[in-house]
Coordinates of C-alpha atoms and ligand atoms in Angstrom, one line a residue:
X1 CA -0.2 0.2 -0.2
X2 CA 1.2 3.4 -1.1
X3 CA 1.4 6.0 1.7
X4 CA -0.9 7.9 0.3
X5 CA -3.8 5.5 -0.3
X6 CA -4.1 4.9 3.5
X7 CA -5.3 6.9 6.1
X8 CA -3.2 8.3 8.8
X9 CA -1.6 6.4 12.2
X10 CA -2.7 7.6 15.3
X11 CA 1.3 8.5 15.9
X12 CA 1.1 10.6 12.4
X13 CA -2.1 12.1 13.8
X14 CA -0.2 13.4 17.0
X15 CA 2.6 14.6 14.5
X16 CA 0.5 16.5 12.2
X17 CA -1.2 18.2 15.8
X18 CA 2.0 19.2 16.9
X19 CA 2.8 21.1 13.4
X20 CA -0.3 22.8 13.5
X21 CA 0.5 24.1 17.1
X22 CA 3.5 25.1 15.7
X23 CA 6.1 22.9 15.9
X24 CA 9.0 23.0 13.1
X25 CA 8.8 20.8 10.2
X26 CA 12.4 20.8 10.6
X27 CA 12.6 20.1 13.9
X28 CA 10.9 16.6 13.8
X29 CA 13.8 13.7 14.8
X30 CA 12.8 10.7 15.3
X31 CA 14.9 7.4 16.9
X32 CA 15.4 3.6 16.8
X33 CA 16.9 2.8 20.4
X34 CA 17.8 -0.6 20.6
X35 CA 19.6 -2.3 23.7
X36 CA 22.4 -4.2 22.6
X37 CA 21.7 -7.5 24.2
X38 CA 20.7 -9.4 21.4
X39 CA 20.0 -9.4 18.0
X40 CA 16.6 -7.7 16.4
X41 CA 13.2 -9.8 15.6
X42 CA 10.5 -9.4 13.8
X43 CA 9.2 -7.1 16.5
X44 CA 11.7 -4.5 16.4
X45 CA 11.1 -4.5 12.8
X46 CA 7.7 -2.9 13.7
X47 CA 9.4 -0.2 15.5
X48 CA 11.9 0.0 13.0
X49 CA 9.4 1.0 10.2
X50 CA 7.4 3.0 12.3
X51 CA 10.5 5.5 13.2
X52 CA 12.2 5.1 10.1
X53 CA 9.1 5.2 8.2
X54 CA 8.3 8.7 9.7
X55 CA 11.5 9.9 9.0
X56 CA 10.6 9.2 5.2
X57 CA 7.6 10.9 5.1
X58 CA 8.4 14.1 7.1
X59 CA 12.4 14.0 5.6
X60 CA 13.5 14.1 9.2
X61 CA 16.5 12.7 10.9
X62 CA 16.5 9.1 12.4
X63 CA 19.0 8.4 14.9
X64 CA 20.1 5.0 15.9
X65 CA 20.7 5.0 19.3
X66 CA 22.2 2.0 21.1
X67 CA 20.8 1.8 24.7
X68 CA 23.8 1.1 26.1
X69 CA 23.4 1.1 30.1
X70 CA 23.6 -2.1 31.2
X71 CA 26.9 -3.8 30.5
X72 CA 26.3 -7.0 32.4
X73 CA 24.2 -8.1 29.1
X74 CA 25.5 -5.8 26.2
X75 CA 27.9 -6.9 23.9
X76 CA 30.0 -5.1 20.4
X77 CA 28.8 -8.2 18.8
X78 CA 24.9 -7.3 19.2
X79 CA 25.7 -3.6 18.3
X80 CA 27.5 -5.0 14.8
X81 CA 24.4 -7.4 14.4
X82 CA 21.7 -4.9 15.1
X83 CA 23.4 -2.4 12.9
X84 CA 23.7 -5.4 9.9
X85 CA 20.3 -5.8 10.3
X86 CA 18.7 -2.2 10.3
X87 CA 21.3 -1.5 6.9
X88 CA 19.6 -4.6 5.3
X89 CA 15.7 -3.8 6.3
X90 CA 17.0 -0.8 3.6
X91 CA 17.2 1.8 6.3
X92 CA 19.8 4.7 6.6
X93 CA 20.0 6.6 10.3
X94 CA 21.6 10.2 10.8
X95 CA 23.5 9.5 13.4
X96 CA 24.8 6.6 15.0
X97 CA 24.6 7.3 19.1
X98 CA 25.1 5.6 22.4
X99 CA 23.6 6.4 25.5
X100 CA 27.1 5.5 26.7
X101 CA 28.2 8.7 25.3
X102 CA 26.3 10.7 27.4
X103 CA 27.3 8.9 30.5
X104 CA 29.3 12.2 31.8
X105 CA 26.7 14.6 30.8
X106 CA 24.0 12.7 32.8
X107 CA 26.5 11.9 36.0
X108 CA 26.9 16.2 35.7
X109 CA 22.8 16.6 36.0
X110 CA 22.7 14.0 38.8
X111 CA 25.1 16.2 40.8
X112 CA 22.9 19.0 40.2
X113 CA 20.1 17.1 41.3
X114 CA 21.9 16.5 44.4
X115 CA 22.8 20.0 44.8
X116 CA 19.2 21.1 44.3
X117 CA 17.6 18.3 46.7
X118 CA 16.4 16.4 44.2
X119 CA 18.2 13.1 44.8
X120 CA 19.5 10.9 47.5
X121 CA 21.9 8.8 47.9
X122 CA 20.3 5.6 49.4
X123 CA 22.4 2.9 51.5
X124 CA 19.4 0.8 52.6
X125 CA 19.3 -3.1 50.9
X126 CA 17.2 -3.8 47.4
X127 CA 15.2 -5.8 50.3
X128 CA 14.8 -3.3 52.8
X129 CA 13.8 -0.5 49.5
X130 CA 11.2 -3.1 48.1
X131 CA 9.4 -3.1 51.6
X132 CA 9.3 0.5 51.6
X133 CA 7.3 0.6 48.3
X134 CA 4.0 0.2 49.0
X135 CA 1.4 -0.9 46.8
X136 CA -1.0 0.9 44.3
X137 CA -3.6 1.4 46.9
X138 CA -1.1 2.1 49.7
X139 CA 1.6 4.6 49.6
X140 CA 5.3 4.1 50.4
X141 CA 7.2 4.5 53.3
X142 CA 10.5 7.4 53.2
X143 CA 13.7 5.9 53.4
X144 CA 15.6 7.1 56.5
X145 CA 18.3 8.1 54.1
X146 CA 16.0 10.8 52.6
X147 CA 17.0 13.6 54.3
X148 CA 21.1 12.8 54.4
X149 CA 22.7 16.4 54.1
X150 CA 23.6 17.5 50.6
X151 CA 27.3 17.3 51.0
X152 CA 27.2 13.4 52.3
X153 CA 25.3 12.6 49.2
X154 CA 27.6 14.8 46.9
X155 CA 31.0 12.4 49.3
X156 CA 29.2 9.4 48.4
X157 CA 28.2 9.5 44.9
X158 CA 31.4 10.6 44.1
X159 CA 32.8 7.1 46.0
X160 CA 30.2 5.2 44.0
X161 CA 31.7 6.2 40.6
X162 CA 34.8 5.8 41.3
X163 CA 34.6 2.1 42.5
X164 CA 35.2 2.6 46.3
X165 CA 32.0 1.3 47.2
X166 CA 30.7 -2.3 46.6
X167 CA 27.8 -3.3 44.8
X168 CA 24.6 -3.6 46.3
X169 CA 25.7 -1.1 49.0
X170 CA 23.9 2.1 47.6
X171 CA 21.8 3.6 45.1
X172 CA 21.1 7.2 43.8
X173 CA 17.3 7.7 43.8
X174 CA 15.2 10.7 42.8
X175 CA 13.7 12.2 45.5
X176 CA 10.1 12.6 44.4
X177 CA 7.0 11.5 46.1
X178 CA 6.7 8.2 48.0
X179 CA 3.0 8.6 48.0
X180 CA 2.7 9.1 44.3
X181 CA -0.4 6.8 43.1
X182 CA 2.2 6.0 40.4
X183 CA 4.4 3.8 41.7
X184 CA 7.6 4.4 39.6
X185 CA 7.3 7.9 41.1
X186 CA 8.4 6.6 44.5
X187 CA 11.9 7.7 44.5
X188 CA 12.6 5.9 41.6
X189 CA 16.4 4.2 41.2
X190 CA 18.8 6.5 39.4
X191 CA 22.4 4.8 39.3
X192 CA 23.1 1.6 40.7
X193 CA 26.9 0.6 41.2
X194 CA 28.0 -2.2 39.1
X195 CA 31.6 -3.0 38.7
X196 CA 31.5 -4.5 35.2
X197 CA 33.1 -3.6 32.0
X198 CA 31.5 -1.7 29.1
X199 CA 31.8 -2.5 26.0
X200 CA 32.7 1.4 25.2
X201 CA 33.5 2.9 28.0
X202 CA 35.9 -0.3 29.4
X203 CA 36.4 0.3 33.1
X204 CA 36.0 4.2 33.4
X205 CA 32.2 4.2 35.1
X206 CA 31.6 1.8 38.4
X207 CA 27.7 3.6 38.2
X208 CA 25.5 2.9 35.5
X209 CA 22.3 5.3 34.8
X210 CA 19.0 3.4 35.2
X211 CA 16.7 3.2 31.8
X212 CA 14.7 5.9 32.9
X213 CA 16.8 8.3 34.0
X214 CA 19.1 8.1 30.5
X215 CA 16.6 7.4 27.9
X216 CA 14.4 10.6 28.2
X217 CA 18.0 12.3 28.6
X218 CA 19.1 10.8 25.4
X219 CA 16.4 12.0 24.2
X220 CA 16.7 15.5 24.9
X221 CA 20.3 15.5 24.0
X222 CA 19.6 14.4 20.4
X223 CA 16.9 17.0 20.0
X224 CA 14.4 14.5 19.5
X225 CA 10.6 15.5 18.9
X226 CA 9.0 12.0 19.1
X227 CA 10.1 9.3 21.7
X228 CA 7.8 6.3 20.5
X229 CA 8.1 3.0 22.9
X230 CA 6.0 0.3 23.2
X231 CA 2.7 0.2 25.7
X232 CA 4.9 -1.3 28.9
X233 CA 6.2 2.5 29.4
X234 CA 3.1 4.3 29.2
X235 CA 3.2 4.1 33.0
X236 CA 6.9 5.9 32.8
X237 CA 5.6 8.9 31.0
X238 CA 5.3 10.4 34.1
X239 CA 8.5 9.9 35.4
X240 CA 10.5 10.5 31.8
X241 CA 8.9 13.9 32.1
X242 CA 9.6 14.6 35.4
X243 CA 13.2 14.1 34.9
X244 CA 12.7 16.3 31.7
X245 CA 11.3 19.2 33.5
X246 CA 14.3 19.4 35.9
X247 CA 16.8 20.2 33.3
X248 CA 14.8 21.8 30.4
X249 CA 16.1 24.7 29.5
X250 CA 13.6 27.1 27.6
X251 CA 13.3 27.4 23.8
X252 CA 14.7 23.8 23.4
X253 CA 13.7 20.7 21.9
X254 CA 11.1 18.8 24.2
X255 CA 11.1 15.5 23.7
X256 CA 7.7 14.1 23.6
X257 CA 7.2 10.2 24.8
X258 CA 4.0 8.1 22.8
X259 CA 3.6 4.8 23.2
X260 CA 2.2 1.8 20.6
X261 CA 1.7 -1.5 21.2
X262 CA 4.0 -4.2 20.8
X263 CA 3.7 -6.8 18.1
X264 CA 3.5 -10.5 18.6
X265 CA 4.2 -13.1 16.2
X266 CA 2.3 -16.4 16.6
X267 CA 3.9 -19.7 16.8
X268 CA 7.1 -17.8 17.7
X269 CA 8.4 -15.6 20.7
X270 CA 9.6 -11.7 20.5
X271 CA 12.1 -11.3 23.3
X272 CA 15.6 -11.4 22.8
X273 CA 15.4 -13.0 26.6
X274 CA 13.9 -15.8 25.4
X275 CA 15.6 -16.0 21.9
X276 CA 18.6 -16.2 23.7
X277 CA 17.9 -18.7 26.1
X278 CA 17.1 -20.8 22.8
X279 CA 20.7 -19.9 21.4
X280 CA 22.4 -21.0 24.8
X281 CA 20.5 -24.4 25.6
X282 CA 21.3 -25.3 21.9
X283 CA 17.7 -25.2 20.6
X284 CA 18.5 -23.6 17.8
X285 CA 21.8 -23.4 15.8
X286 CA 22.5 -19.7 16.4
X287 CA 20.8 -16.3 16.5
X288 CA 20.6 -16.5 12.9
X289 CA 19.3 -20.1 12.7
X290 CA 16.5 -20.0 10.0
X291 CA 13.9 -20.7 12.5
X292 CA 14.1 -17.8 14.8
X293 CA 12.0 -14.8 14.6
X294 CA 15.2 -12.7 14.6
X295 CA 15.6 -10.7 11.4
X296 CA 19.2 -12.6 10.8
X297 CA 16.8 -15.7 11.3
X298 CA 14.5 -14.3 8.4
X299 CA 17.3 -13.4 6.5
X300 CA 19.0 -16.8 6.2
X301 CA 15.8 -18.2 5.8
X302 CA 15.2 -16.2 2.6
X303 CA 12.8 -13.5 3.6
X304 CA 13.6 -10.3 1.6
X305 CA 14.0 -7.0 3.1
X306 CA 10.8 -5.7 1.2
X307 CA 8.8 -8.8 2.6
X308 CA 9.4 -7.6 6.1
X309 CA 8.7 -4.1 5.2
X310 CA 5.8 -5.0 3.9
X311 CA 4.6 -6.8 6.4
X312 CA 5.2 -4.1 9.1
X313 CA 3.3 -1.9 6.7
X314 CA 0.5 -4.2 6.7
X315 CA -0.1 -4.6 10.5
X316 CA 0.4 -1.2 11.0
X317 CA 0.6 0.3 14.5
X318 CA -2.0 0.1 16.9
X319 CA -3.2 0.9 20.6
X320 CA -3.9 -2.7 21.9
X321 CA -1.7 -5.5 22.0
X322 CA -2.4 -8.4 19.8
X323 CA -0.7 -11.8 18.3
X324 CA -0.3 -11.2 14.8
X325 CA -0.9 -14.7 12.6
X326 CA 3.1 -15.8 10.8
X327 CA 0.9 -17.0 7.9
X328 CA 0.7 -13.1 7.1
X329 CA 4.3 -12.6 7.4
X330 CA 4.4 -15.9 5.2
X331 CA 2.0 -14.3 3.0
X332 CA 3.9 -11.5 2.5
X333 CA 7.2 -13.3 1.4
X334 CA 5.4 -15.2 -1.0
X335 CA 3.7 -12.2 -2.3
X336 CA 7.8 -10.8 -3.0
X337 CA 9.2 -13.8 -3.7
X338 CA 6.6 -14.7 -6.9
X339 CA 8.0 -11.3 -8.5
X340 CA 11.6 -12.2 -8.5
X341 CA 12.4 -15.6 -7.9
X342 CA 13.9 -17.6 -10.9
X343 CA 12.2 -20.7 -11.3
X344 CA 14.1 -23.8 -11.6
X345 CA 13.4 -27.5 -11.3
X346 CA 14.3 -29.5 -7.9
X347 CA 13.2 -33.2 -6.9
X348 CA 13.3 -33.4 -3.5
X349 CA 11.3 -37.4 -3.3
X350 CA 12.7 -38.9 -6.1
X351 CA 11.5 -41.9 -7.7
X352 CA 13.1 -42.9 -11.2
X353 CA 11.5 -42.0 -14.5
X354 CA 12.4 -44.1 -17.1
X355 CA 11.2 -43.3 -21.0
X356 CA 11.3 -46.6 -22.6
X357 CA 11.3 -44.9 -26.6
X358 CA 14.0 -42.3 -25.7
X359 CA 17.0 -43.1 -27.6
X360 CA 19.7 -44.7 -25.2
X361 CA 23.0 -41.8 -24.5
X362 CA 20.4 -39.0 -25.6
X363 CA 20.5 -35.6 -24.7
X364 CA 18.7 -32.8 -25.6
X365 CA 18.9 -29.2 -23.6
X366 CA 15.3 -27.9 -23.7
X367 CA 14.1 -23.9 -23.2
X368 CA 12.5 -22.9 -20.1
X369 CA 11.4 -19.9 -18.8
X370 CA 13.0 -17.8 -15.6
X371 CA 9.8 -16.5 -14.4
X372 CA 7.0 -16.2 -16.0
X373 CA 5.9 -12.9 -13.7
X374 CA 8.6 -11.0 -15.0
X375 CA 9.0 -10.7 -19.0
X376 CA 12.6 -9.5 -18.5
X377 CA 13.8 -12.4 -16.4
X378 CA 14.7 -14.3 -19.8
X379 CA 15.0 -18.2 -20.4
X380 CA 17.6 -20.8 -19.7
X381 CA 18.6 -24.6 -20.9
X382 CA 17.9 -27.5 -18.6
X383 CA 19.1 -31.0 -19.7
X384 CA 16.7 -34.0 -20.8
X385 CA 17.6 -37.4 -21.0
X386 CA 15.9 -41.0 -20.8
X387 CA 16.3 -41.4 -17.1
X388 CA 14.5 -38.4 -15.0
X389 CA 13.6 -38.4 -11.3
X390 CA 9.9 -36.9 -10.4
X391 CA 8.3 -36.4 -7.3
X392 CA 7.4 -39.5 -5.6
X393 CA 4.1 -38.5 -4.7
X394 CA 3.1 -37.0 -8.7
X395 CA 2.8 -40.8 -9.5
X396 CA 0.1 -43.2 -8.1
X397 CA -0.6 -46.6 -9.6
X398 CA -4.3 -47.0 -8.8
X399 CA -5.7 -43.4 -9.5
X400 CA -9.2 -42.2 -9.8
X401 CA -10.4 -39.9 -12.6
X402 CA -10.0 -36.8 -10.6
X403 CA -6.1 -37.3 -10.5
X404 CA -4.2 -35.7 -13.0
X405 CA -0.5 -36.3 -12.7
X406 CA 1.2 -39.5 -13.8
X407 CA -0.4 -43.0 -13.5
X408 CA -0.7 -45.8 -16.1
X409 CA -2.1 -45.4 -19.3
X410 CA -2.6 -42.0 -19.0
X411 CA -0.3 -39.1 -20.1
X412 CA 0.8 -36.1 -17.8
X413 CA 3.2 -33.0 -19.4
X414 CA 6.8 -33.3 -18.5
X415 CA 7.5 -29.2 -17.5
X416 CA 9.2 -27.6 -20.4
X417 CA 9.3 -30.8 -22.2
X418 CA 7.3 -33.9 -23.9
X419 CA 3.8 -35.7 -23.2
X420 CA 4.5 -38.9 -21.6
X421 CA 2.2 -41.8 -20.8
X422 CA 2.7 -44.6 -17.8
X423 CA 3.4 -47.7 -19.3
X424 CA 4.5 -50.1 -15.9
X425 CA 6.3 -50.0 -12.4
X426 CA 8.9 -52.0 -11.4
X427 CA 9.0 -52.4 -7.2
X428 CA 11.4 -54.2 -4.7
X429 CA 10.7 -57.1 -2.9
X430 CA 8.3 -54.6 0.1
X431 CA 6.4 -53.7 -3.1
X432 CA 7.9 -50.3 -3.2
X433 CA 8.9 -48.2 -6.6
X434 CA 12.2 -48.3 -7.6
X435 CA 11.7 -47.5 -11.1
X436 CA 8.5 -46.2 -13.8
X437 CA 8.5 -46.9 -17.2
X438 CA 7.0 -44.4 -19.6
X439 CA 6.8 -43.6 -23.5
X440 CA 7.2 -40.2 -25.0
X441 CA 5.3 -38.4 -28.0
X442 CA 8.7 -37.0 -29.9
X443 CA 6.3 -34.3 -31.5
X444 CA 4.9 -33.1 -28.3
X445 CA 8.1 -30.9 -27.7
X446 CA 6.8 -27.8 -25.5
X447 CA 6.9 -24.7 -27.8
X448 CA 7.7 -26.1 -30.7
X449 CA 4.4 -25.5 -32.1
X450 CA 3.6 -28.8 -33.2
X451 CA -0.1 -30.3 -33.4
X452 CA 1.1 -32.8 -30.6
X453 CA 2.8 -30.2 -28.7
X454 CA -0.7 -28.0 -28.8
X455 CA -2.8 -30.7 -27.2
X456 CA -4.2 -29.8 -24.1
X457 CA -3.3 -32.1 -21.0
X458 CA -4.5 -31.7 -17.4
X459 CA -1.5 -32.6 -15.8
X460 CA 2.0 -30.8 -15.9
X461 CA 4.9 -32.4 -13.4
X462 CA 8.6 -31.5 -12.8
X463 CA 11.3 -33.5 -13.2
X464 CA 15.3 -33.4 -13.3
X465 CA 17.8 -35.6 -15.5
X466 CA 19.4 -38.1 -13.6
X467 CA 22.4 -37.6 -15.3
X468 CA 22.8 -33.9 -15.2
X469 CA 21.2 -33.5 -11.7
X470 CA 23.2 -31.5 -8.7
X471 CA 22.5 -33.7 -5.3
X472 CA 22.0 -31.1 -2.7
X473 CA 21.3 -30.6 0.9
X474 CA 17.8 -29.5 1.4
X475 CA 16.6 -27.9 5.1
X476 CA 12.9 -28.3 5.8
X477 CA 11.8 -26.0 8.3
X478 CA 8.3 -26.5 10.3
X479 CA 7.0 -24.0 13.0
X480 CA 9.6 -23.8 16.0
X481 CA 6.8 -23.9 18.5
X482 CA 3.7 -26.0 18.3
X483 CA 1.6 -23.5 20.5
X484 CA 0.0 -20.5 18.6
X485 CA 1.1 -18.2 21.9
X486 CA 4.2 -20.3 23.4
X487 CA 4.8 -17.0 25.7
X488 CA 1.4 -16.5 26.8
X489 CA 0.6 -18.4 30.0
X490 CA 3.2 -17.5 32.7
X491 CA 2.5 -20.3 34.3
X492 CA 3.5 -23.0 31.4
X493 CA 7.4 -22.8 30.0
X494 CA 8.0 -21.5 26.8
X495 CA 10.0 -24.5 25.9
X496 CA 7.7 -26.8 26.5
X497 CA 5.8 -26.0 23.5
X498 CA 9.1 -26.3 21.1
X499 CA 8.5 -28.6 18.1
X500 CA 10.6 -31.4 18.2
X501 CA 10.4 -31.9 14.6
X502 CA 11.3 -28.4 13.5
X503 CA 14.0 -29.3 11.1
X504 CA 13.9 -32.0 8.3
X505 CA 17.1 -32.3 6.3
X506 CA 16.8 -34.2 3.2
X507 CA 18.5 -34.6 -0.2
X508 CA 17.1 -32.6 -3.0
X509 CA 18.1 -33.3 -7.2
X510 CA 18.3 -29.8 -8.6
X511 CA 19.0 -28.7 -12.3
X512 CA 22.1 -28.2 -13.4
X513 CA 22.0 -24.5 -14.0
X514 CA 21.7 -23.9 -10.2
X515 CA 25.3 -25.1 -10.2
X516 CA 26.8 -21.5 -9.3
X517 CA 24.2 -20.5 -7.1
X518 CA 25.3 -17.8 -4.2
X519 CA 24.6 -18.0 -0.8
X520 CA 21.3 -15.7 -0.3
X521 CA 20.0 -16.2 -3.8
X522 CA 15.8 -17.2 -3.7
X523 CA 14.3 -19.5 -6.3
X524 CA 10.9 -20.7 -6.6
X525 CA 11.4 -24.9 -6.8
X526 CA 8.8 -25.1 -9.4
X527 CA 5.3 -26.6 -7.8
X528 CA 7.3 -27.0 -4.0
X529 CA 7.9 -23.9 -2.7
X530 CA 10.5 -21.1 -2.4
X531 CA 14.2 -21.8 -1.2
X532 CA 17.2 -19.9 -0.7
X533 CA 20.9 -20.7 -0.9
X534 CA 22.2 -21.4 3.0
X535 CA 25.9 -19.8 3.8
X536 CA 26.9 -23.3 4.7
X537 CA 26.8 -24.2 1.0
X538 CA 30.6 -24.8 -0.6
X539 CA 31.5 -25.5 -4.3
X540 CA 31.2 -29.1 -3.5
X541 CA 27.8 -29.2 -1.7
X542 CA 24.7 -26.2 -2.2
X543 CA 22.7 -26.6 1.0
X544 CA 19.1 -24.6 0.6
X545 CA 16.8 -23.5 3.0
X546 CA 13.2 -24.0 2.4
X547 CA 11.6 -20.3 2.9
X548 CA 7.9 -21.1 2.7
X549 CA 5.8 -23.3 0.4
X550 CA 3.5 -22.1 -2.6
X551 CA 0.2 -22.7 -0.4
X552 CA -0.4 -22.2 3.4
X553 CA -0.2 -25.8 4.5
X554 CA -0.1 -25.0 8.0
X555 CA -3.6 -23.8 7.9
X556 CA -5.2 -26.7 6.4
X557 CA -3.6 -28.7 8.7
X558 CA -5.0 -27.0 11.7
X559 CA -8.3 -27.0 10.5
X560 CA -8.1 -30.5 10.3
X561 CA -7.5 -31.0 13.8
Ligands
ATP1 P1 13.2 -7.3 24.1 O1 12.3 -7.6 25.2 O2 12.9 -8.6 22.9 O3 14.6 -7.2 24.5 P2 13.1 -4.8 24.3 O4 11.9 -3.8 23.8 O5 13.5 -4.8 25.8 O6 12.7 -5.7 23.5 P3 14.8 -2.8 23.1 O7 15.8 -2.8 22.4 O8 14.4 -2.0 24.1 O9 14.0 -4.4 23.5 O10 13.8 -2.3 21.7 C1 14.3 -1.0 21.0 C2 12.3 -0.8 20.4 O11 12.2 -1.8 20.0 C3 11.9 -0.1 21.2 O12 11.6 1.1 21.3 C4 10.8 -1.1 21.8 O13 9.9 -0.5 22.4 C5 10.6 -1.8 20.5 N1 9.9 -3.1 20.6 C6 10.9 -4.1 20.8 N2 9.7 -5.5 20.8 C7 8.9 -4.7 20.3 C8 7.7 -5.5 18.9 N3 7.7 -7.1 20.0 N4 6.6 -4.8 18.8 C9 6.8 -3.3 18.2 N5 8.1 -2.6 19.2 C10 9.3 -3.5 19.7
MG2 MG1 14.8 -3.7 26.5

C-alpha cells in the first residue's frame, strides 16, 4: 500500500497536531533505540519501520541509538548485528548514537539534582527498599536516608562513581513522592553500582544509569521530537516528563514520549531474553538459525527486506497488543518472491522415471522460462534425457479419474518438455516402486508449435535429468513452536512448546543451472515452494533452506485437527 492510500495512523496524527500547533517540520527528529543485548527480531522490525518510516514521510533525521546502560548484558557483537540488520532492511540512520556517550553529562546532571535536593544516596539493601515501596493503593514509606545532608550525598555519589563502594551497597534515588499513585514516581533509582567492563567505556564507570534516567535525557541531548516506545512504558511517561522538567532549558526541543502496542507473532517468541535462551541451550543453531524470529534468521531463511517492510506496513501500528498470525508474514514473502525469484526444477522425494522409447545416450537442452511473472527474466536451458527423477507423489498406480498427475495408461506433460504416458512399474521385494516406465510423444515438445505439442493435457509435473542432477542438502523447516502463543501463559515454560520436528534435512536433486548459485539467492523450486541458498553451501555441496511453501499448508493442517 502506498503511503498516500492509507489514512494516517495515530502517531502521525499526533505529529500533524504538533505541526499545526507550531512545531517546525525541520525540528522533527526520531530515533530507534535498541539495547545491544541480543539480535533484533520481527517485533523490532515494526518499531524500525515506524520510526524510519516517519523519517521518510517527514524527511526528518532518524538516529540509531544504542541504549547501552547495562554492561552486564551488552556486547559489541550485538551492536554489529543490529547495524547490519537495520541496513539490510533498507534504512539509513542520521547518526549512530550511544547512551554511553552521555554518561558524563548524565552524571553532571545527577550531581546538580543532589545539589538542588532532588536526589539522594540510599544505603539500604534492595530488600529493605522493596518493603517500603507500598502498593498501588497504599503509599510507600520514606527511606531513613532520604534527608541525608547534601554534602554527604555528594561525597558518597563520587565514591560510588570512583569504584570505592561495593555493588549493592548504595544507589542514587530521585527524591519525588513516596505517596504518588504511580509507583514509578516513588523515589525511583537513577544509578546503581556495577563493577563491570562496558563494551565502549571500558572500566571508566562504576555506576550505570537506569533506563528511565538515561532514556529521556538521551532524547533531549539528541533533540528528538517524538520518542516512540511500546505500551509497557506508558506508566513511565510521568517519570520521563519529571526528569525532563528538571533539566529542560526554555527554547530547546522538548521530547515527547508516546506509546504504541508491541507486535507479537504467532508460533514464535519475540523477546531477546527468550531468544537468547534458545541459542544458549542449543534448541537452535544460533541467532540466525532460519527458524528464529530474528531479522538475521529470517534473512537466512530467505525473507527479503521488502517482504518484512510490507509485513510491518500491513499490520501498521495499534494501541492494543495482539498476536499477529505468522501466516501473514509468510504471505508477504510469498508475494514478493513470486515477483522476483527465478523458477527452477528440483525433485525432493525422487523416484526414477525411464522413457522406454527415448534413445539411449541422447540428451537435449530444452528452453525453460526463468520467471513468467517477469518478462525481462529471460530463459535458460535444462538438460533432458532418458532417465529422470520425478516426485514420488506425482505418481499413483491406481488413481481415480480426478487424479491429474502421472498414472498408468494416462498422459501428463513434463514441464518444458514432452507429453509422456505411464506404461508400467518395477517394485522391490517390499512392494515399493523403484522405476516407472513411460513412453513419450516425440512430436509434443513444449514450444515447438506442432499439433501434438498443443494438445491439452490436464497435468504437468516437474522433473530433473538423473545424469545431470546436482545433489544438494535441503533443510525443510516447520514452526519452532507447536503452540500459537508459546509465551501466553506465564505458568507454562515457553520451551515446553518447542516443536521437536522443526527441522528436516533431506537430499534434493536439482537442475544443473543451479551449480553456481550463491548464498542468499532466492529461487522458486517449481510446484514446491521458495528456497534460498544457505551460507553453509560449498563448491562441493549446495545447501538450501526452504523459505515457505507455495500455499499455506499449516492452516489446512490446523483446520483438520
Ligand atoms: P526485548 O524484550 O526483545 O529485549 P525490548 O523492548 O527490551 O525487547 P529494545 O532493544 O529495548 O528491546 O527495543 C528497541 C525498540 O524496539 C523499543 O522502542 C521497543 O519498544 C521496540 N520493540 C521491541 N520489541 C517490540 C515488539 N515486539 N513490537 C514492537 N516494537 C518493539
Ligand atoms: Mg529492553
